[in-house]
Amino acid sequence: SGFEQSVLRKMQDEAITPAWWLNCAADLQWEGVEYEAGGEPLKGIAFARRFMDLMLKEGTGNHNFQLFGMYWAVNTLSVPLRELFNPQMVTMALEASDEGRLLLAELLEEHGLPLAEALEEIMPC
């Protein structure tokens, strides 16, 4: 009893919501694209956009194939979002550049929490 609803909820929580969130982060980079909140506001979108840009920049510009591979895997939904947006990956990616270190400092200052808690607060995964 309730098996179907349980599976659908798990699919929404584990796959659909993170994919939707990632798609919104990507789409909102384009001029004229706006998000109209129909429910809860999307948390972490500004951070995600900047973070993903830095991942791509570091991965391609500095031939960091681990970061580029993770960027590609998450964008193709081959790897869950939480594999990228976890304290270890975020730290590794952001500490690779001055721009990244600044973004990390802004995130920690804005939330006033340790990195793991700040990510948990803003990420849909």
Coordinates of N, CA and C in Angstrom, one line a residue:
S1 N 0.8 -1.2 0.0 CA 0.0 0.0 0.0 C 0.9 1.3 0.0
G2 N 0.6 2.2 -0.9 CA 1.4 3.4 -1.0 C 2.7 3.3 -1.7
F3 N 3.0 2.1 -2.3 CA 4.3 1.9 -2.9 C 4.5 3.0 -4.1
E4 N 3.5 3.1 -4.9 CA 3.6 4.1 -6.0 C 3.9 5.5 -5.6
Q5 N 3.2 5.9 -4.6 CA 3.4 7.3 -4.1 C 4.8 7.4 -3.5
S6 N 5.2 6.4 -2.8 CA 6.5 6.4 -2.2 C 7.6 6.5 -3.2
V7 N 7.5 5.7 -4.3 CA 8.4 5.8 -5.4 C 8.4 7.1 -6.1
L8 N 7.3 7.7 -6.3 CA 7.2 9.0 -7.0 C 7.8 10.1 -6.1
R9 N 7.5 10.1 -4.8 CA 8.1 11.1 -3.9 C 9.6 11.0 -3.9
K10 N 10.1 9.7 -3.9 CA 11.6 9.5 -3.9 C 12.2 10.0 -5.2
M11 N 11.5 9.8 -6.4 CA 12.0 10.2 -7.7 C 12.0 11.8 -7.7
Q12 N 11.0 12.4 -7.1 CA 10.9 13.8 -7.1 C 12.0 14.4 -6.2
D13 N 12.2 13.8 -5.1 CA 13.3 14.3 -4.1 C 14.7 14.1 -4.6
E14 N 14.9 12.9 -5.2 CA 16.3 12.5 -5.6 C 16.6 12.9 -7.0
A15 N 15.7 13.0 -7.9 CA 16.0 13.2 -9.3 C 15.4 14.5 -9.9
I16 N 14.1 14.6 -9.8 CA 13.4 15.7 -10.5 C 13.7 17.1 -9.9
T17 N 13.6 17.2 -8.6 CA 13.9 18.5 -8.0 C 15.3 19.0 -8.2
P18 N 16.3 18.2 -7.9 CA 17.7 18.6 -8.2 C 17.9 19.0 -9.7
A19 N 17.4 18.2 -10.6 CA 17.5 18.5 -12.0 C 16.8 19.8 -12.4
W20 N 15.7 20.0 -11.9 CA 14.9 21.3 -12.1 C 15.8 22.5 -11.6
W21 N 16.3 22.3 -10.4 CA 17.1 23.4 -9.8 C 18.3 23.7 -10.6
L22 N 19.0 22.7 -11.0 CA 20.2 22.8 -11.9 C 19.9 23.5 -13.2
N23 N 18.8 23.1 -13.8 CA 18.3 23.7 -15.0 C 18.0 25.2 -14.8
C24 N 17.3 25.5 -13.7 CA 17.0 26.9 -13.4 C 18.3 27.7 -13.3
A25 N 19.3 27.2 -12.6 CA 20.5 27.9 -12.4 C 21.2 28.2 -13.7
A26 N 21.1 27.2 -14.6 CA 21.7 27.4 -16.0 C 20.9 28.4 -16.8
D27 N 19.6 28.3 -16.8 CA 18.8 29.2 -17.6 C 18.8 30.7 -17.1
L28 N 18.9 30.9 -15.8 CA 18.9 32.2 -15.3 C 20.1 33.1 -15.6
Q29 N 21.1 32.5 -16.2 CA 22.3 33.2 -16.6 C 22.0 34.1 -17.8
W30 N 21.0 33.8 -18.6 CA 20.7 34.5 -19.8 C 19.9 35.8 -19.5
E31 N 20.2 36.8 -20.2 CA 19.5 38.1 -20.1 C 18.1 37.9 -20.5
G32 N 17.2 38.5 -19.6 CA 15.8 38.4 -19.9 C 15.1 37.2 -19.3
V33 N 15.8 36.2 -18.8 CA 15.2 35.1 -18.2 C 15.0 35.4 -16.7
E34 N 13.8 35.2 -16.3 CA 13.5 35.4 -14.9 C 12.7 34.2 -14.3
Y35 N 12.8 34.1 -13.0 CA 12.1 33.0 -12.3 C 10.9 33.6 -11.6
E36 N 9.8 33.1 -11.8 CA 8.6 33.5 -11.1 C 8.2 32.4 -10.1
A37 N 8.4 32.8 -8.9 CA 8.1 31.8 -7.8 C 6.6 31.5 -7.7
G38 N 6.3 30.2 -7.9 CA 5.0 29.8 -7.7 C 4.8 29.1 -6.4
G39 N 5.9 28.8 -5.8 CA 5.9 28.2 -4.4 C 7.0 28.7 -3.7
E40 N 7.9 27.8 -3.2 CA 9.1 28.2 -2.5 C 10.1 28.9 -3.4
P41 N 10.8 29.9 -3.0 CA 11.8 30.5 -3.8 C 13.0 29.5 -4.0
L42 N 13.6 29.6 -5.1 CA 14.8 28.7 -5.3 C 16.0 29.2 -4.5
K43 N 16.4 28.5 -3.6 CA 17.6 28.9 -2.8 C 18.9 28.5 -3.5
G44 N 19.9 29.3 -3.3 CA 21.2 28.9 -3.8 C 21.5 29.1 -5.3
I45 N 20.6 29.6 -6.0 CA 20.7 29.7 -7.5 C 21.9 30.6 -7.8
A46 N 22.0 31.8 -7.2 CA 23.1 32.7 -7.5 C 24.5 32.0 -7.2
F47 N 24.6 31.3 -6.1 CA 25.8 30.6 -5.8 C 26.1 29.5 -6.8
A48 N 25.1 28.8 -7.1 CA 25.2 27.6 -8.1 C 25.7 28.1 -9.4
R49 N 25.1 29.2 -9.9 CA 25.6 29.8 -11.2 C 27.0 30.1 -11.2
R50 N 27.5 30.9 -10.2 CA 28.9 31.3 -10.1 C 29.8 30.1 -9.8
F51 N 29.3 29.1 -9.0 CA 30.1 27.9 -8.8 C 30.3 27.1 -10.0
M52 N 29.2 26.9 -10.8 CA 29.3 26.1 -12.0 C 30.2 26.8 -13.0
D53 N 30.1 28.1 -13.1 CA 31.0 28.9 -14.0 C 32.5 28.7 -13.6
L54 N 32.8 28.8 -12.3 CA 34.1 28.6 -11.9 C 34.6 27.1 -12.1
M55 N 33.7 26.2 -11.9 CA 34.1 24.8 -12.2 C 34.5 24.6 -13.6
L56 N 33.7 25.1 -14.5 CA 34.0 25.0 -16.0 C 35.3 25.8 -16.3
K57 N 35.4 26.9 -15.8 CA 36.6 27.7 -16.0 C 37.9 27.0 -15.5
E58 N 37.9 26.5 -14.3 CA 39.0 25.8 -13.7 C 39.2 24.4 -14.5
G59 N 38.1 23.8 -14.8 CA 38.2 22.5 -15.4 C 38.8 22.5 -16.8
T60 N 38.4 23.5 -17.6 CA 38.9 23.7 -19.0 C 40.2 24.5 -19.1
G61 N 40.2 25.6 -18.4 CA 41.3 26.6 -18.5 C 42.6 26.0 -17.9
N62 N 42.5 25.3 -16.8 CA 43.7 24.7 -16.1 C 43.8 23.2 -16.2
H63 N 43.0 22.7 -17.2 CA 43.1 21.2 -17.5 C 42.9 20.4 -16.2
N64 N 41.9 20.8 -15.3 CA 41.6 20.0 -14.2 C 40.5 19.1 -14.6
F65 N 40.9 17.9 -15.0 CA 40.0 17.0 -15.5 C 39.0 16.4 -14.5
Q66 N 39.4 16.4 -13.2 CA 38.5 15.9 -12.2 C 37.3 16.9 -12.1
L67 N 37.6 18.2 -12.0 CA 36.5 19.1 -12.0 C 35.7 19.2 -13.2
F68 N 36.4 19.1 -14.4 CA 35.6 19.1 -15.6 C 34.7 17.9 -15.8
G69 N 35.3 16.8 -15.4 CA 34.5 15.5 -15.4 C 33.3 15.6 -14.5
M70 N 33.5 16.1 -13.3 CA 32.3 16.2 -12.4 C 31.3 17.2 -12.9
Y71 N 31.8 18.3 -13.5 CA 30.9 19.3 -14.1 C 30.0 18.7 -15.2
W72 N 30.7 17.9 -16.1 CA 30.0 17.3 -17.2 C 29.0 16.2 -16.6
A73 N 29.5 15.4 -15.7 CA 28.6 14.3 -15.2 C 27.4 14.9 -14.5
V74 N 27.5 16.0 -13.8 CA 26.3 16.5 -13.1 C 25.4 17.2 -14.1
N75 N 26.0 17.9 -15.1 CA 25.1 18.5 -16.1 C 24.4 17.6 -17.0
T76 N 24.9 16.4 -17.2 CA 24.2 15.4 -18.0 C 23.4 14.5 -17.1
L77 N 23.3 14.8 -15.8 CA 22.5 14.0 -14.8 C 23.0 12.6 -14.7
S78 N 24.3 12.4 -15.0 CA 24.9 11.1 -14.8 C 25.3 10.8 -13.4
V79 N 25.5 11.9 -12.7 CA 25.9 11.9 -11.3 C 24.9 12.8 -10.5
P80 N 24.5 12.4 -9.3 CA 23.6 13.2 -8.5 C 24.2 14.6 -8.2
L81 N 23.4 15.6 -8.1 CA 23.9 16.9 -7.7 C 24.7 16.9 -6.4
R82 N 24.3 16.1 -5.5 CA 25.0 16.1 -4.2 C 26.4 15.6 -4.3
E83 N 26.8 15.0 -5.4 CA 28.2 14.6 -5.6 C 29.1 15.8 -5.9
L84 N 28.5 16.8 -6.4 CA 29.3 18.0 -6.7 C 29.1 19.1 -5.6
F85 N 27.9 19.2 -5.1 CA 27.7 20.2 -4.1 C 27.8 19.6 -2.7
N86 N 29.0 19.2 -2.4 CA 29.3 18.7 -1.0 C 30.6 19.5 -0.6
P87 N 30.8 19.5 0.7 CA 31.9 20.3 1.2 C 33.3 20.0 0.6
Q88 N 33.6 18.8 0.3 CA 34.9 18.4 -0.2 C 35.0 19.0 -1.7
M89 N 34.0 18.7 -2.5 CA 34.1 19.2 -3.9 C 34.1 20.7 -4.0
V90 N 33.2 21.3 -3.2 CA 33.1 22.8 -3.2 C 34.4 23.4 -2.8
T91 N 35.0 22.9 -1.7 CA 36.3 23.4 -1.3 C 37.3 23.2 -2.3
M92 N 37.5 22.0 -2.9 CA 38.5 21.8 -3.9 C 38.3 22.7 -5.1
A93 N 37.1 22.9 -5.5 CA 36.9 23.7 -6.7 C 37.1 25.2 -6.4
L94 N 36.6 25.7 -5.3 CA 36.7 27.1 -5.0 C 38.1 27.5 -4.5
E95 N 38.9 26.6 -3.9 CA 40.2 27.0 -3.5 C 41.2 27.0 -4.6
A96 N 40.8 26.7 -5.8 CA 41.7 26.6 -6.9 C 42.0 28.0 -7.5
S97 N 41.2 29.0 -7.1 CA 41.4 30.4 -7.7 C 41.0 31.4 -6.7
D98 N 41.5 32.6 -7.0 CA 41.2 33.8 -6.1 C 39.7 34.1 -6.2
E99 N 39.1 34.0 -7.4 CA 37.7 34.2 -7.5 C 36.9 33.2 -6.8
G100 N 37.3 32.0 -6.8 CA 36.7 30.9 -6.0 C 36.8 31.1 -4.5
R101 N 37.9 31.5 -4.0 CA 38.1 31.8 -2.6 C 37.2 32.9 -2.2
L102 N 37.0 33.9 -3.0 CA 36.1 35.0 -2.7 C 34.7 34.5 -2.6
L103 N 34.3 33.7 -3.6 CA 32.9 33.1 -3.6 C 32.7 32.3 -2.3
L104 N 33.6 31.5 -1.9 CA 33.5 30.7 -0.7 C 33.4 31.5 0.5
A105 N 34.2 32.6 0.6 CA 34.1 33.5 1.8 C 32.7 34.2 1.8
E106 N 32.2 34.6 0.6 CA 30.9 35.2 0.6 C 29.8 34.3 1.0
L107 N 29.9 33.0 0.6 CA 28.9 32.0 1.0 C 28.9 31.8 2.5
L108 N 30.1 31.7 3.1 CA 30.2 31.4 4.5 C 29.7 32.7 5.3
E109 N 30.1 33.9 4.8 CA 29.7 35.1 5.5 C 28.2 35.3 5.4
E110 N 27.6 35.0 4.3 CA 26.2 35.2 4.1 C 25.3 34.3 5.0
H111 N 25.8 33.1 5.2 CA 25.0 32.2 5.9 C 25.4 32.1 7.4
G112 N 26.7 32.5 7.7 CA 27.2 32.4 9.0 C 27.2 31.0 9.6
L113 N 27.4 30.0 8.7 CA 27.4 28.6 9.1 C 28.6 27.9 8.6
P114 N 29.0 26.8 9.1 CA 30.1 26.0 8.5 C 29.6 25.6 7.1
L115 N 30.6 25.3 6.2 CA 30.3 25.0 4.8 C 29.2 23.9 4.6
A116 N 29.4 22.8 5.4 CA 28.4 21.7 5.2 C 27.0 22.2 5.5
E117 N 26.8 23.0 6.6 CA 25.5 23.4 6.9 C 25.0 24.5 5.9
A118 N 25.8 25.3 5.5 CA 25.4 26.3 4.5 C 24.9 25.7 3.2
L119 N 25.7 24.6 2.7 CA 25.3 23.9 1.5 C 24.0 23.2 1.8
E120 N 23.8 22.6 2.9 CA 22.6 21.8 3.2 C 21.4 22.8 3.2
E121 N 21.6 24.0 3.7 CA 20.5 25.0 3.7 C 20.1 25.5 2.3
I122 N 21.0 25.6 1.4 CA 20.6 26.1 0.1 C 20.5 25.1 -1.0
M123 N 20.9 23.9 -0.9 CA 20.9 22.9 -1.9 C 19.6 22.1 -1.9
P124 N 19.1 21.7 -3.0 CA 17.9 20.9 -3.0 C 18.2 19.4 -2.9
C125 N 19.4 19.0 -2.6 CA 19.8 17.6 -2.5 C 20.3 17.2 -1.2

